[in-house]
Short mmCIF file of C-alpha atoms in Angstrom, two decimals:
data_model
loop_
_atom_site.label_atom_id
_atom_site.label_comp_id
_atom_site.label_asym_id
_atom_site.label_seq_id
_atom_site.Cartn_x
_atom_site.Cartn_y
_atom_site.Cartn_z
CA MET A 1 110.72 112.23 77.70
CA GLU A 2 110.44 111.77 73.96
CA LYS A 3 114.20 112.15 73.49
CA VAL A 4 115.02 109.52 76.15
CA SER A 5 112.44 107.18 74.67
CA LEU A 6 113.84 107.45 71.16
CA GLU A 7 117.51 107.33 72.17
CA ASP A 8 117.36 104.56 74.78
CA PHE A 9 114.44 102.43 73.53
CA GLY A 10 114.29 103.20 69.81
CA ARG A 11 110.56 103.83 70.14
CA PRO A 12 108.48 106.99 70.44
CA PHE A 13 106.60 108.00 73.57
CA CYS A 14 103.06 108.81 72.42
CA HIS A 15 101.17 109.46 75.64
CA GLN A 16 101.04 111.97 78.47
CA ALA A 17 103.72 112.58 81.10
CA VAL A 18 103.05 115.02 83.95
CA TRP A 19 104.54 116.29 87.20
CA ASN A 20 102.59 115.06 90.19
CA ARG A 21 103.28 116.88 93.48
CA ARG A 22 101.15 114.38 95.38
CA LEU A 23 103.80 111.69 94.94
CA ARG A 24 105.77 111.59 98.17
CA THR A 25 108.30 108.78 98.26
CA THR A 26 108.28 107.39 94.73
CA GLY A 27 110.07 108.93 91.77
CA GLY A 28 107.43 108.13 89.18
CA ARG A 29 104.35 106.09 88.40
CA PHE A 30 103.06 104.28 85.32
CA HIS A 31 99.30 103.99 84.81
CA SER A 32 98.77 100.83 82.76
CA PRO A 33 95.29 101.42 81.34
CA SER A 34 95.98 104.94 80.08
CA CYS A 35 99.79 104.66 79.62
CA LYS A 36 100.13 107.96 81.46
CA LEU A 37 103.34 108.66 83.40
CA ASP A 38 103.59 110.74 86.58
CA PHE A 39 106.87 112.11 87.92
CA ASN A 40 107.77 113.51 91.28
CA PRO A 41 109.15 117.08 90.99
CA ARG A 42 111.04 116.55 94.27
CA ILE A 43 113.65 114.65 92.24
CA LEU A 44 114.82 117.91 90.67
CA ASP A 45 114.39 119.82 93.94
CA ARG A 46 116.61 117.45 95.93
CA TYR A 47 118.84 115.83 93.28
CA ASP A 48 119.85 116.46 89.68
CA GLN A 49 118.75 115.87 86.12
CA ASP A 50 120.80 112.64 85.87
CA LEU A 51 118.63 110.99 88.50
CA LEU A 52 115.50 112.21 86.73
CA VAL A 53 116.66 110.59 83.48
CA LYS A 54 117.19 107.29 85.32
CA VAL A 55 113.66 107.50 86.75
CA ILE A 56 112.30 108.33 83.29
CA ARG A 57 114.05 105.21 81.94
CA HIS A 58 112.48 103.13 84.70
CA GLU A 59 108.97 104.34 83.89
CA LEU A 60 109.57 103.99 80.15
CA CYS A 61 110.50 100.34 80.74
CA HIS A 62 107.01 99.84 82.19
CA TYR A 63 105.49 101.82 79.33
CA HIS A 64 107.20 100.09 76.40
CA LEU A 65 106.89 96.56 77.80
CA TYR A 66 103.19 97.14 78.51
CA ARG A 67 102.64 98.40 74.96
CA GLN A 68 104.41 95.29 73.58
CA GLY A 69 102.31 92.97 75.72
CA SER A 70 105.37 91.76 77.66
CA GLY A 71 105.94 91.48 81.40
CA TYR A 72 106.02 95.10 82.54
CA ARG A 73 105.86 94.62 86.32
CA HIS A 74 108.84 94.87 88.67
CA GLY A 75 109.10 91.13 89.25
CA ASN A 76 109.16 90.12 85.58
CA SER A 77 112.48 89.09 84.08
CA GLN A 78 111.82 91.13 80.91
CA PHE A 79 111.42 94.27 83.01
CA LYS A 80 114.60 93.61 84.98
CA GLU A 81 116.62 92.90 81.83
CA LEU A 82 115.39 96.00 80.01
CA LEU A 83 115.92 98.21 83.06
CA GLU A 84 119.53 97.05 83.35
CA ALA A 85 120.11 97.40 79.60
CA VAL A 86 118.99 101.05 79.50
CA GLY A 87 120.59 102.10 82.79
CA GLY A 88 117.46 102.84 84.81
CA ILE A 89 117.24 102.55 88.59
CA ASP A 90 115.06 100.36 90.78
CA TYR A 91 114.57 102.81 93.63
CA VAL A 92 115.04 106.53 94.07
CA PRO A 93 117.01 107.88 97.02
CA ASP A 94 115.07 109.40 99.89
CA LEU A 95 112.81 112.21 98.62
CA LEU A 96 111.32 113.36 101.92
CA ASP A 97 112.81 116.12 104.01
CA PRO A 98 113.55 114.98 107.55
CA SER A 99 110.96 117.49 108.78
CA GLU A 100 108.25 115.67 106.76
CA ARG A 101 109.07 112.24 108.16
CA LYS A 102 106.79 111.03 110.94
CA LEU A 103 108.13 108.19 113.06
CA TYR A 104 106.19 105.93 115.39
CA TYR A 105 107.88 104.22 118.31
CA TYR A 106 106.76 100.98 119.94
CA ARG A 107 108.27 99.29 122.97
CA CYS A 108 107.80 95.68 124.03
CA GLN A 109 106.32 95.32 127.52
CA GLY A 110 108.21 92.06 127.99
CA CYS A 111 111.82 92.60 126.88
CA HIS A 112 111.65 96.41 126.35
CA GLU A 113 112.89 96.15 122.74
CA LEU A 114 112.29 99.42 120.84
CA TYR A 115 110.73 99.39 117.38
CA GLU A 116 110.88 102.48 115.13
CA ARG A 117 108.46 102.58 112.20
CA GLU A 118 107.34 105.05 109.54
CA ARG A 119 103.86 103.53 109.52
CA ARG A 120 101.55 102.61 112.36
CA ILE A 121 101.50 98.93 113.14
CA ASN A 122 98.67 96.57 113.94
CA PRO A 123 97.72 96.98 117.61
CA ARG A 124 97.79 93.19 118.02
CA ALA A 125 101.37 92.95 116.73
CA MET A 126 103.79 91.07 118.96
CA CYS A 127 107.48 91.49 119.69
CA GLY A 128 109.72 89.53 117.37
CA HIS A 129 112.08 88.65 120.22
CA CYS A 130 109.84 87.50 123.08
CA LEU A 131 106.29 87.65 121.65
CA GLY A 132 105.42 90.35 124.19
CA VAL A 133 102.82 93.08 123.71
CA LEU A 134 103.93 96.20 121.84
CA VAL A 135 102.85 99.59 123.19
CA GLN A 136 103.20 102.88 121.31
CA VAL A 137 105.50 105.36 123.09
CA GLU A 138 106.26 109.03 122.40
CA GLY A 139 109.94 108.61 121.55
CA PRO A 140 112.97 106.33 121.85
CA GLU A 141 113.77 107.57 125.35
CA ASP A 142 110.35 106.63 126.80
CA ASP A 143 110.68 103.75 129.22
CA LEU A 144 107.13 102.54 129.89
CA GLY A 145 106.74 104.25 133.21
CA GLY A 146 110.32 104.02 134.48
CA SER A 147 110.92 100.26 134.64
#
């Protein structure tokens, strides 16, 4: 961490960086009040050290911009420019094993369009094609009672 900070940013990293096994889909996290950095150990489990360095650069962009009082959030132009300059990445590749992924399936009662989601949806949600009612089904092959 300290080496990447000095080499890529020309500034020291003076706070705490830890592994956080509770992170599931994100590669790292920056805590703005405390300047603490969390990293997902799954990066090393599933990928290599090069990807970890890119994630470290991403989080250090947040860290150093925050410490300077500049725009440190993802949407700020200063963040985007610095991230590109140091060779960080915006998003990590998929970190979940397929066995850990839970999918929810919804089928429209009107046009029978199938929706596959990783999160549950609002029960009042409507179909984007026909504005029909969406009903949760067990899997993609379920056909709402054989219609």
